[in-house]
Amino acid sequence: MATVNAFFLVSAILLIFTGFIDAADSLGDKVSQMTEWNNKKAVIRMNGDKFRQYVKTTPKNYSVIVMLTALQAQRQCSVCKQANDEYTILANSWRYYQQYSNKLFFAMVDYDEGSDVFSSMKINTAPVFMHFPAKGKPKKGDTLDIHRVGFSAEQIAKWVAERTDINIRVFRPTNYSGTLALALLFALIGGLLYLKRNNLEFLYNKTVWGGLALFVIFAMTSGQMWNHIRGPPVMHKNPSTGQINYIHGSSQGQFIAETYIVFFLNAAVVGGFVLLNEANSVKGDPGKKRILSMVGLGFVAIFFSLLLSVFRSKYQGYPYSFLFK
Amino acid sequence: MLVLSIAAILSFSTRLFSVLRFESVIHEFDPYFNYRTTRYLTEEGFYSFHNWFDDRAWYPLGRIIGGTIYPGLMVTSAVFYHALWFFNITIDIRNVCVFLAPMFSSFTTLVTYWFTKELKDAGAGLVAAAMIAIVPGYISRSVAGSYDNEGIAIFCMLLTYALWIKSVKTGSLFWSCLCALAYFYMVSSWGGYVFLINLIPLHVLALMLTGRFSHRIYVAYSAVYCIGTILSMQISFVGFQPVQSSEHMAALGVFGLCQMHAFIDYVRSKLSVEQFNILFRSIVLMGAVVSLSVAAIGTATGKISPWTGRFYSLLDPSYAKNNIPIIASVSEHQPTTWSSFYFDLQMLTIMFPAGLYFCFNRLTDANIFIIMYGVTSIYFAGVMVRLMLVLAPVMCILSGIGVSSTLNTYMKNLDVSRKDKKTSKKNVDHTYPFKNEVATGVVFLVTAFLITYTFHCTWVTSEAYSSPSIVLSARAGDGGRIIFDDFREAYYWLRHNTPEDAKVMSWWDYGYQITAMANRTILVDNNTWNNTHISRVGQAMASTEDKAYEIMRELDVNYVLVIFGGLTGYSSDDINKFLWMVRIGGSTDRGAHIKEADYYTPQGEFRIDKEGSPTLLNCLMYKMCYYRFGEVYTEGGKPTGYDRVRNAEIGNKNFDLDVLEEAYTTEHWLVRIYKVKDLDNRGA
């Protein structure tokens, strides 16, 4: 009996040991499997089973960032596509990073491949970014708040750094579209000059340069630079009353539609002034002179008053107006 | 002449609104630094001023003042001061400083007249002078009390340009040397001289391209460039930049091009045509290759330093927003909306293109210059609001040209004489019926415009640009005025009630004012040259009391000063600036534990009431602003501790301060000063 007991004891101990070794082996297996998948693709695609085996169950000594998304065309989730692009950029930056280690992996689960994952975690929006730490369950901060910070690669990297203390430098592949556009422009100008190489007179034409200068001035005065830097909307539709506002209510902002209106008004007034002066030097029909100058006069007066009234609508308390309020 | 002197007097008087409403006091923040340095200059003399190392700012780092400022403004004031005292007219230095800018604006009016007369004729000159006397874009930076570089810089700039045009027209060495001297004055007064040193070469280049290069231009530019550059390097702040930095390379390049062009012209007159062509082509090719490679190598090895951040953001407008948050945060560096253009310039925005068109009709060397000046400055004004100032003079000049051309054309058609009705009937002009009426209409319209312009400018000056911002005023319920003089009250309290070597910590906005009025050492000021130091102060403000105490002990801080607007409704207080403190504080290594997200509610709002984030409700800035505020009734019908700026009742009301004790709170609670407690006695 004692030998049987001893036998049971030894086999139990052996079993436990092998269990440990198995566990240790299985952790090593898991890590090497994840690393292998990672070598093939920066973002590991998982279905429900893989997810449960590699992300949720212990043993686990690595963190996993998972993007739960819905990329299939019929789901029509355009936000998911943009988020996917940014996520891939981040995962690539990590993959080729100097300090790459097997302590952090990037994975994704598509709704059509692992819908059970979505339902088990009671997630019914997409995309969702979650961090599964090496030890313990994910907490509230382990879900990225996209509504507040967005999903640009830099923001996700910042969040990852907060949760895992691993700082990833985001490396965006160089965007060649700018260089391409510039090269195209130069080619176009070169072609134009080559075609006109016998007759370059148009370069010396004063009126062309004058028109160009005037165009630049109108563009600047109507606030195009502000539009370029701040990127405002074209116009504003009041959601409750449905009224469309083309002109921003205060002096702190402007809409794109508004800048075009001002551009046109400015150009009209200046055109009126130019007409006034040119009218005098026009040869020919005497009535034409008079009409031209009257038209110029009218332009100037009417469009200046319009400009003033637009200005008044932005500065409450401005006391002056010209022809109409 | 009478019109001109009226314009000059008008420009002086229209800037005096704030002196009449409040008193003769220096405005804003930067002028206080200029005032303090001017005072030092008049008391200590030029030599110690030039070698001054200030140990009362940026403790413990100090600041080399002699080498980091443009001394033109201070030297000008000191000269005036000594001149007046020489004649026994004893005006205090503060008053000289306050009234310097309006006086220089009168001089600007005179220079503008002369400049426009050179460009077109005396009539246009008078109109331009009258316009620049009251244009709001210029008034905003040169009101009485606004003692800043721009006040004299615009005068210097226009003087340099006028002398440049004169030297281009005459080609004489005398005018070129005068232009170089004016350029030296300009360099000594403002960092915006970079605009000049790029515009003048650009003008020469344009003249070369349009085939108008002549020996006059050659003489003018060579003299101005050589003498001007050597003189500009005498200013220690500029140093060797004119030969090292990319911003000045254009001038150097055009100088070389000038020499080559003149040389080629000389050779062309000596050789035959074929010989010349071969020589010309080979030299041009060689020259281009050599200069390009030199420039490329220079930039690549760093010998030629690249464009600095401030100027680079003018060329690439989105640069500052993405890369340098401190530049992006200054309100003056924001781009310009169209309504700002119109607000500052009103009718000029419309007359300016018309004037430009007239210049194009009559192209001369000088006209090309003014066209280029106009187009470049309007681009820069579109990128940065502050540069509207540079745009204002050229707008006035071109509008003056436009208005006077229009009036010239139509005044001729006005038929004033009514005496000889019979003869005039015979001489009626069949080529242009109703000439008289149309002309009258036009003249009337233009006059109406000019009157509208005057009204607008005066209204804008009075409403928007005449506030000293160190003294505030508001209307009481019964219509009377309440004056808030809390800032000066607090600074003078500091001056009289703290030890001489006390160190005061506050946010960098108030640094200049504290050193000038309270005469105490500070940690950070408006110069913002050391971002790490500012970040340390931001960390102290944004941390809890214990962590902040460590930082304050490390920096030897004795007193802390905050601005609080919750009682009066003053919205530019430190709580509204707090998020910037958090951002800047968290942007360096030692502040990595400060995360902006912690200071928002879970919904992402910045709130100071019960819903606010606990990190915010327990940080040093919050506690300093709202200490004892929980017991105060601010508005009828609202509970105690109601913040009138954020329109909410504060969340953390009855707390005590552990490491600070309240030293002084001003009458309207605008400025609050706290003393940092010493370390505990052992065993106590």
mmCIF file of N, CA and C in Angstrom, chain B residues 445-538:
data_model
loop_
_atom_site.group_PDB
_atom_site.id
_atom_site.type_symbol
_atom_site.label_atom_id
_atom_site.label_comp_id
_atom_site.label_asym_id
_atom_site.label_seq_id
_atom_site.Cartn_x
_atom_site.Cartn_y
_atom_site.Cartn_z
ATOM 1 N N LEU B 445 -19.142 111.390 -54.302
ATOM 2 C CA LEU B 445 -19.019 110.034 -53.771
ATOM 3 C C LEU B 445 -17.688 109.837 -53.062
ATOM 4 N N VAL B 446 -16.629 110.291 -53.727
ATOM 5 C CA VAL B 446 -15.302 110.099 -53.124
ATOM 6 C C VAL B 446 -15.195 110.851 -51.808
ATOM 7 N N THR B 447 -15.771 112.058 -51.791
ATOM 8 C CA THR B 447 -15.757 112.811 -50.538
ATOM 9 C C THR B 447 -16.521 112.084 -49.455
ATOM 10 N N ALA B 448 -17.681 111.524 -49.854
ATOM 11 C CA ALA B 448 -18.471 110.779 -48.869
ATOM 12 C C ALA B 448 -17.665 109.609 -48.314
ATOM 13 N N PHE B 449 -16.954 108.919 -49.211
ATOM 14 C CA PHE B 449 -16.119 107.813 -48.765
ATOM 15 C C PHE B 449 -15.093 108.260 -47.749
ATOM 16 N N LEU B 450 -14.435 109.375 -48.056
ATOM 17 C CA LEU B 450 -13.383 109.841 -47.159
ATOM 18 C C LEU B 450 -13.958 110.194 -45.799
ATOM 19 N N ILE B 451 -15.169 110.777 -45.802
ATOM 20 C CA ILE B 451 -15.788 111.141 -44.520
ATOM 21 C C ILE B 451 -16.155 109.881 -43.752
ATOM 22 N N THR B 452 -16.707 108.878 -44.474
ATOM 23 C CA THR B 452 -17.039 107.613 -43.819
ATOM 24 C C THR B 452 -15.792 107.011 -43.185
ATOM 25 N N TYR B 453 -14.706 107.090 -43.935
ATOM 26 C CA TYR B 453 -13.434 106.560 -43.461
ATOM 27 C C TYR B 453 -13.043 107.210 -42.141
ATOM 28 N N THR B 454 -13.182 108.532 -42.096
ATOM 29 C CA THR B 454 -12.796 109.246 -40.871
ATOM 30 C C THR B 454 -13.634 108.807 -39.691
ATOM 31 N N PHE B 455 -14.948 108.723 -39.922
ATOM 32 C CA PHE B 455 -15.825 108.307 -38.830
ATOM 33 C C PHE B 455 -15.447 106.932 -38.322
ATOM 34 N N HIS B 456 -15.242 106.014 -39.300
ATOM 35 C CA HIS B 456 -14.930 104.640 -38.928
ATOM 36 C C HIS B 456 -13.665 104.585 -38.091
ATOM 37 N N CYS B 457 -12.610 105.282 -38.578
ATOM 38 C CA CYS B 457 -11.329 105.207 -37.888
ATOM 39 C C CYS B 457 -11.425 105.749 -36.473
ATOM 40 N N THR B 458 -12.143 106.862 -36.333
ATOM 41 C CA THR B 458 -12.237 107.433 -35.001
ATOM 42 C C THR B 458 -13.005 106.516 -34.075
ATOM 43 N N TRP B 459 -14.099 105.932 -34.602
ATOM 44 C CA TRP B 459 -14.880 105.019 -33.787
ATOM 45 C C TRP B 459 -14.036 103.831 -33.344
ATOM 46 N N VAL B 460 -13.292 103.233 -34.314
ATOM 47 C CA VAL B 460 -12.483 102.065 -33.993
ATOM 48 C C VAL B 460 -11.418 102.408 -32.962
ATOM 49 N N THR B 461 -10.754 103.554 -33.162
ATOM 50 C CA THR B 461 -9.709 103.947 -32.220
ATOM 51 C C THR B 461 -10.275 104.099 -30.827
ATOM 52 N N SER B 462 -11.424 104.755 -30.767
ATOM 53 C CA SER B 462 -11.986 105.022 -29.458
ATOM 54 C C SER B 462 -12.455 103.750 -28.778
ATOM 55 N N GLU B 463 -13.083 102.852 -29.522
ATOM 56 C CA GLU B 463 -13.675 101.683 -28.893
ATOM 57 C C GLU B 463 -12.667 100.586 -28.641
ATOM 58 N N ALA B 464 -11.832 100.338 -29.653
ATOM 59 C CA ALA B 464 -11.068 99.083 -29.609
ATOM 60 C C ALA B 464 -9.624 99.241 -29.183
ATOM 61 N N TYR B 465 -9.020 100.373 -29.501
ATOM 62 C CA TYR B 465 -7.572 100.403 -29.359
ATOM 63 C C TYR B 465 -7.067 101.314 -28.268
ATOM 64 N N SER B 466 -7.960 101.832 -27.431
ATOM 65 C CA SER B 466 -7.480 102.792 -26.444
ATOM 66 C C SER B 466 -7.545 102.273 -25.023
ATOM 67 N N SER B 467 -7.452 100.971 -24.849
ATOM 68 C CA SER B 467 -7.516 100.500 -23.478
ATOM 69 C C SER B 467 -6.123 100.208 -22.966
ATOM 70 N N PRO B 468 -5.775 100.727 -21.801
ATOM 71 C CA PRO B 468 -4.417 100.516 -21.300
ATOM 72 C C PRO B 468 -4.174 99.131 -20.774
ATOM 73 N N SER B 469 -5.195 98.367 -20.541
ATOM 74 C CA SER B 469 -5.170 96.980 -20.074
ATOM 75 C C SER B 469 -4.462 96.772 -18.745
ATOM 76 N N ILE B 470 -3.888 97.820 -18.175
ATOM 77 C CA ILE B 470 -3.406 97.645 -16.817
ATOM 78 C C ILE B 470 -4.410 98.265 -15.864
ATOM 79 N N VAL B 471 -5.243 99.127 -16.402
ATOM 80 C CA VAL B 471 -6.342 99.697 -15.629
ATOM 81 C C VAL B 471 -7.603 99.363 -16.403
ATOM 82 N N LEU B 472 -8.560 98.770 -15.722
ATOM 83 C CA LEU B 472 -9.786 98.399 -16.424
ATOM 84 C C LEU B 472 -10.919 99.279 -15.951
ATOM 85 N N SER B 473 -11.912 99.413 -16.789
ATOM 86 C CA SER B 473 -13.066 100.167 -16.326
ATOM 87 C C SER B 473 -14.334 99.482 -16.782
ATOM 88 N N ALA B 474 -15.382 99.690 -16.012
ATOM 89 C CA ALA B 474 -16.663 99.082 -16.366
ATOM 90 C C ALA B 474 -17.759 100.044 -15.964
ATOM 91 N N ARG B 475 -18.948 99.810 -16.507
ATOM 92 C CA ARG B 475 -20.080 100.668 -16.166
ATOM 93 C C ARG B 475 -20.827 100.073 -14.988
ATOM 94 N N ALA B 476 -21.049 100.859 -13.985
ATOM 95 C CA ALA B 476 -21.845 100.376 -12.854
ATOM 96 C C ALA B 476 -23.316 100.411 -13.239
ATOM 97 N N GLY B 477 -24.135 99.837 -12.358
ATOM 98 C CA GLY B 477 -25.566 99.752 -12.666
ATOM 99 C C GLY B 477 -26.214 101.108 -12.866
ATOM 100 N N ASP B 478 -25.675 102.143 -12.174
ATOM 101 C CA ASP B 478 -26.313 103.449 -12.274
ATOM 102 C C ASP B 478 -25.662 104.318 -13.345
ATOM 103 N N GLY B 479 -24.833 103.715 -14.181
ATOM 104 C CA GLY B 479 -24.242 104.465 -15.284
ATOM 105 C C GLY B 479 -22.880 105.064 -14.987
ATOM 106 N N GLY B 480 -22.487 105.072 -13.730
ATOM 107 C CA GLY B 480 -21.173 105.633 -13.425
ATOM 108 C C GLY B 480 -20.078 104.639 -13.780
ATOM 109 N N ARG B 481 -18.847 105.119 -13.724
ATOM 110 C CA ARG B 481 -17.744 104.224 -14.113
ATOM 111 C C ARG B 481 -17.028 103.685 -12.896
ATOM 112 N N ILE B 482 -16.724 102.382 -12.922
ATOM 113 C CA ILE B 482 -15.873 101.813 -11.871
ATOM 114 C C ILE B 482 -14.517 101.556 -12.484
ATOM 115 N N ILE B 483 -13.492 101.939 -11.767
ATOM 116 C CA ILE B 483 -12.136 101.714 -12.266
ATOM 117 C C ILE B 483 -11.529 100.572 -11.467
ATOM 118 N N PHE B 484 -10.921 99.615 -12.185
ATOM 119 C CA PHE B 484 -10.247 98.518 -11.508
ATOM 120 C C PHE B 484 -8.749 98.750 -11.609
ATOM 121 N N ASP B 485 -8.155 99.179 -10.525
ATOM 122 C CA ASP B 485 -6.732 99.457 -10.560
ATOM 123 C C ASP B 485 -5.965 98.383 -9.794
ATOM 124 N N ASP B 486 -6.503 97.156 -9.791
ATOM 125 C CA ASP B 486 -5.961 96.103 -8.936
ATOM 126 C C ASP B 486 -4.523 95.728 -9.261
ATOM 127 N N PHE B 487 -4.181 95.772 -10.546
ATOM 128 C CA PHE B 487 -2.838 95.322 -10.905
ATOM 129 C C PHE B 487 -1.784 96.183 -10.237
ATOM 130 N N ARG B 488 -1.958 97.508 -10.383
ATOM 131 C CA ARG B 488 -0.942 98.386 -9.812
ATOM 132 C C ARG B 488 -0.958 98.318 -8.303
ATOM 133 N N GLU B 489 -2.176 98.120 -7.746
ATOM 134 C CA GLU B 489 -2.290 97.974 -6.282
ATOM 135 C C GLU B 489 -1.439 96.813 -5.803
ATOM 136 N N ALA B 490 -1.559 95.665 -6.496
ATOM 137 C CA ALA B 490 -0.821 94.484 -6.081
ATOM 138 C C ALA B 490 0.680 94.675 -6.265
ATOM 139 N N TYR B 491 1.091 95.237 -7.411
ATOM 140 C CA TYR B 491 2.524 95.402 -7.643
ATOM 141 C C TYR B 491 3.141 96.351 -6.635
ATOM 142 N N TYR B 492 2.444 97.400 -6.298
ATOM 143 C CA TYR B 492 3.012 98.306 -5.304
ATOM 144 C C TYR B 492 2.997 97.707 -3.913
ATOM 145 N N TRP B 493 2.017 96.849 -3.607
ATOM 146 C CA TRP B 493 2.057 96.141 -2.340
ATOM 147 C C TRP B 493 3.336 95.302 -2.259
ATOM 148 N N LEU B 494 3.628 94.581 -3.387
ATOM 149 C CA LEU B 494 4.837 93.764 -3.443
ATOM 150 C C LEU B 494 6.072 94.629 -3.226
ATOM 151 N N ARG B 495 6.031 95.792 -3.852
ATOM 152 C CA ARG B 495 7.204 96.667 -3.782
ATOM 153 C C ARG B 495 7.476 97.121 -2.364
ATOM 154 N N HIS B 496 6.386 97.388 -1.600
ATOM 155 C CA HIS B 496 6.580 97.984 -0.282
ATOM 156 C C HIS B 496 6.589 96.982 0.843
ATOM 157 N N ASN B 497 6.101 95.758 0.615
ATOM 158 C CA ASN B 497 5.900 94.866 1.746
ATOM 159 C C ASN B 497 6.679 93.579 1.673
ATOM 160 N N THR B 498 7.575 93.462 0.707
ATOM 161 C CA THR B 498 8.342 92.223 0.645
ATOM 162 C C THR B 498 9.821 92.579 0.653
ATOM 163 N N PRO B 499 10.659 91.649 1.094
ATOM 164 C CA PRO B 499 12.095 91.942 1.112
ATOM 165 C C PRO B 499 12.625 92.169 -0.299
ATOM 166 N N GLU B 500 13.752 92.899 -0.385
ATOM 167 C CA GLU B 500 14.314 93.282 -1.690
ATOM 168 C C GLU B 500 14.635 92.104 -2.573
ATOM 169 N N ASP B 501 15.087 91.000 -1.950
ATOM 170 C CA ASP B 501 15.510 89.889 -2.778
ATOM 171 C C ASP B 501 14.440 88.810 -2.870
ATOM 172 N N ALA B 502 13.189 89.156 -2.642
ATOM 173 C CA ALA B 502 12.122 88.166 -2.727
ATOM 174 C C ALA B 502 11.945 87.737 -4.177
ATOM 175 N N LYS B 503 11.618 86.428 -4.371
ATOM 176 C CA LYS B 503 11.417 85.921 -5.716
ATOM 177 C C LYS B 503 9.934 85.610 -5.895
ATOM 178 N N VAL B 504 9.394 86.084 -6.996
ATOM 179 C CA VAL B 504 7.958 85.949 -7.226
ATOM 180 C C VAL B 504 7.738 84.995 -8.383
ATOM 181 N N MET B 505 6.821 84.039 -8.184
ATOM 182 C CA MET B 505 6.487 83.120 -9.274
ATOM 183 C C MET B 505 5.112 83.474 -9.797
ATOM 184 N N SER B 506 4.997 83.645 -11.100
ATOM 185 C CA SER B 506 3.689 83.873 -11.697
ATOM 186 C C SER B 506 3.785 83.340 -13.113
ATOM 187 N N TRP B 507 2.691 83.364 -13.836
ATOM 188 C CA TRP B 507 2.767 82.919 -15.221
ATOM 189 C C TRP B 507 3.486 83.991 -16.054
ATOM 190 N N TRP B 508 4.099 83.600 -17.168
ATOM 191 C CA TRP B 508 5.029 84.497 -17.849
ATOM 192 C C TRP B 508 4.412 85.794 -18.348
ATOM 193 N N ASP B 509 3.083 85.857 -18.497
ATOM 194 C CA ASP B 509 2.468 87.090 -19.007
ATOM 195 C C ASP B 509 2.813 88.311 -18.189
ATOM 196 N N TYR B 510 2.965 88.109 -16.860
ATOM 197 C CA TYR B 510 3.032 89.271 -15.963
ATOM 198 C C TYR B 510 4.450 89.606 -15.577
ATOM 199 N N GLY B 511 5.412 88.896 -16.143
ATOM 200 C CA GLY B 511 6.794 89.060 -15.721
ATOM 201 C C GLY B 511 7.314 90.471 -15.885
ATOM 202 N N TYR B 512 7.120 91.028 -17.079
ATOM 203 C CA TYR B 512 7.641 92.366 -17.316
ATOM 204 C C TYR B 512 7.039 93.378 -16.353
ATOM 205 N N GLN B 513 5.728 93.271 -16.126
ATOM 206 C CA GLN B 513 5.096 94.260 -15.256
ATOM 207 C C GLN B 513 5.623 94.144 -13.835
ATOM 208 N N ILE B 514 5.849 92.906 -13.385
ATOM 209 C CA ILE B 514 6.324 92.747 -12.011
ATOM 210 C C ILE B 514 7.716 93.341 -11.864
ATOM 211 N N THR B 515 8.615 93.087 -12.800
ATOM 212 C CA THR B 515 9.962 93.645 -12.645
ATOM 213 C C THR B 515 9.933 95.150 -12.757
ATOM 214 N N ALA B 516 9.080 95.693 -13.616
ATOM 215 C CA ALA B 516 9.100 97.148 -13.797
ATOM 216 C C ALA B 516 8.456 97.869 -12.624
ATOM 217 N N MET B 517 7.300 97.383 -12.160
ATOM 218 C CA MET B 517 6.585 98.146 -11.132
ATOM 219 C C MET B 517 6.874 97.673 -9.728
ATOM 220 N N ALA B 518 6.994 96.337 -9.517
ATOM 221 C CA ALA B 518 7.214 95.854 -8.167
ATOM 222 C C ALA B 518 8.695 95.745 -7.847
ATOM 223 N N ASN B 519 9.507 95.746 -8.876
ATOM 224 C CA ASN B 519 10.956 95.693 -8.688
ATOM 225 C C ASN B 519 11.407 94.477 -7.886
ATOM 226 N N ARG B 520 10.846 93.301 -8.231
ATOM 227 C CA ARG B 520 11.241 92.094 -7.550
ATOM 228 C C ARG B 520 11.731 91.082 -8.578
ATOM 229 N N THR B 521 12.495 90.102 -8.117
ATOM 230 C CA THR B 521 13.024 89.096 -9.027
ATOM 231 C C THR B 521 11.919 88.132 -9.434
ATOM 232 N N ILE B 522 11.909 87.740 -10.686
ATOM 233 C CA ILE B 522 10.874 86.816 -11.158
ATOM 234 C C ILE B 522 11.520 85.607 -11.826
ATOM 235 N N LEU B 523 10.698 84.591 -12.049
ATOM 236 C CA LEU B 523 11.205 83.368 -12.643
ATOM 237 C C LEU B 523 11.122 83.374 -14.163
ATOM 238 N N VAL B 524 9.951 83.757 -14.700
ATOM 239 C CA VAL B 524 9.748 83.700 -16.148
ATOM 240 C C VAL B 524 9.042 84.972 -16.580
ATOM 241 N N ASP B 525 9.413 85.488 -17.747
ATOM 242 C CA ASP B 525 8.684 86.662 -18.227
ATOM 243 C C ASP B 525 8.359 86.550 -19.708
ATOM 244 N N ASN B 526 7.846 87.650 -20.283
ATOM 245 C CA ASN B 526 7.267 87.596 -21.623
ATOM 246 C C ASN B 526 8.263 87.284 -22.711
ATOM 247 N N ASN B 527 9.556 87.302 -22.371
ATOM 248 C CA ASN B 527 10.532 87.037 -23.423
ATOM 249 C C ASN B 527 10.446 85.592 -23.899
ATOM 250 N N THR B 528 9.966 84.698 -23.037
ATOM 251 C CA THR B 528 9.747 83.274 -23.311
ATOM 252 C C THR B 528 10.898 82.615 -24.045
ATOM 253 N N TRP B 529 12.122 82.940 -23.663
ATOM 254 C CA TRP B 529 13.230 82.351 -24.418
ATOM 255 C C TRP B 529 13.582 80.972 -23.929
ATOM 256 N N ASN B 530 13.151 80.605 -22.697
ATOM 257 C CA ASN B 530 13.526 79.301 -22.177
ATOM 258 C C ASN B 530 12.275 78.482 -21.889
ATOM 259 N N ASN B 531 11.931 77.602 -22.817
ATOM 260 C CA ASN B 531 10.689 76.856 -22.707
ATOM 261 C C ASN B 531 10.710 75.891 -21.526
ATOM 262 N N THR B 532 11.890 75.335 -21.192
ATOM 263 C CA THR B 532 11.969 74.371 -20.090
ATOM 264 C C THR B 532 11.637 75.041 -18.760
ATOM 265 N N HIS B 533 12.127 76.274 -18.600
ATOM 266 C CA HIS B 533 11.880 76.986 -17.344
ATOM 267 C C HIS B 533 10.397 77.300 -17.195
ATOM 268 N N ILE B 534 9.794 77.753 -18.309
ATOM 269 C CA ILE B 534 8.360 78.039 -18.284
ATOM 270 C C ILE B 534 7.594 76.757 -17.981
ATOM 271 N N SER B 535 8.066 75.654 -18.560
ATOM 272 C CA SER B 535 7.396 74.388 -18.342
ATOM 273 C C SER B 535 7.461 74.005 -16.876
ATOM 274 N N ARG B 536 8.570 74.293 -16.203
ATOM 275 C CA ARG B 536 8.706 73.998 -14.780
ATOM 276 C C ARG B 536 7.676 74.778 -13.968
ATOM 277 N N VAL B 537 7.512 76.059 -14.324
ATOM 278 C CA VAL B 537 6.504 76.872 -13.632
ATOM 279 C C VAL B 537 5.120 76.305 -13.893
ATOM 280 N N GLY B 538 4.889 75.881 -15.138
ATOM 281 C CA GLY B 538 3.591 75.286 -15.459
ATOM 282 C C GLY B 538 3.351 74.023 -14.657
#
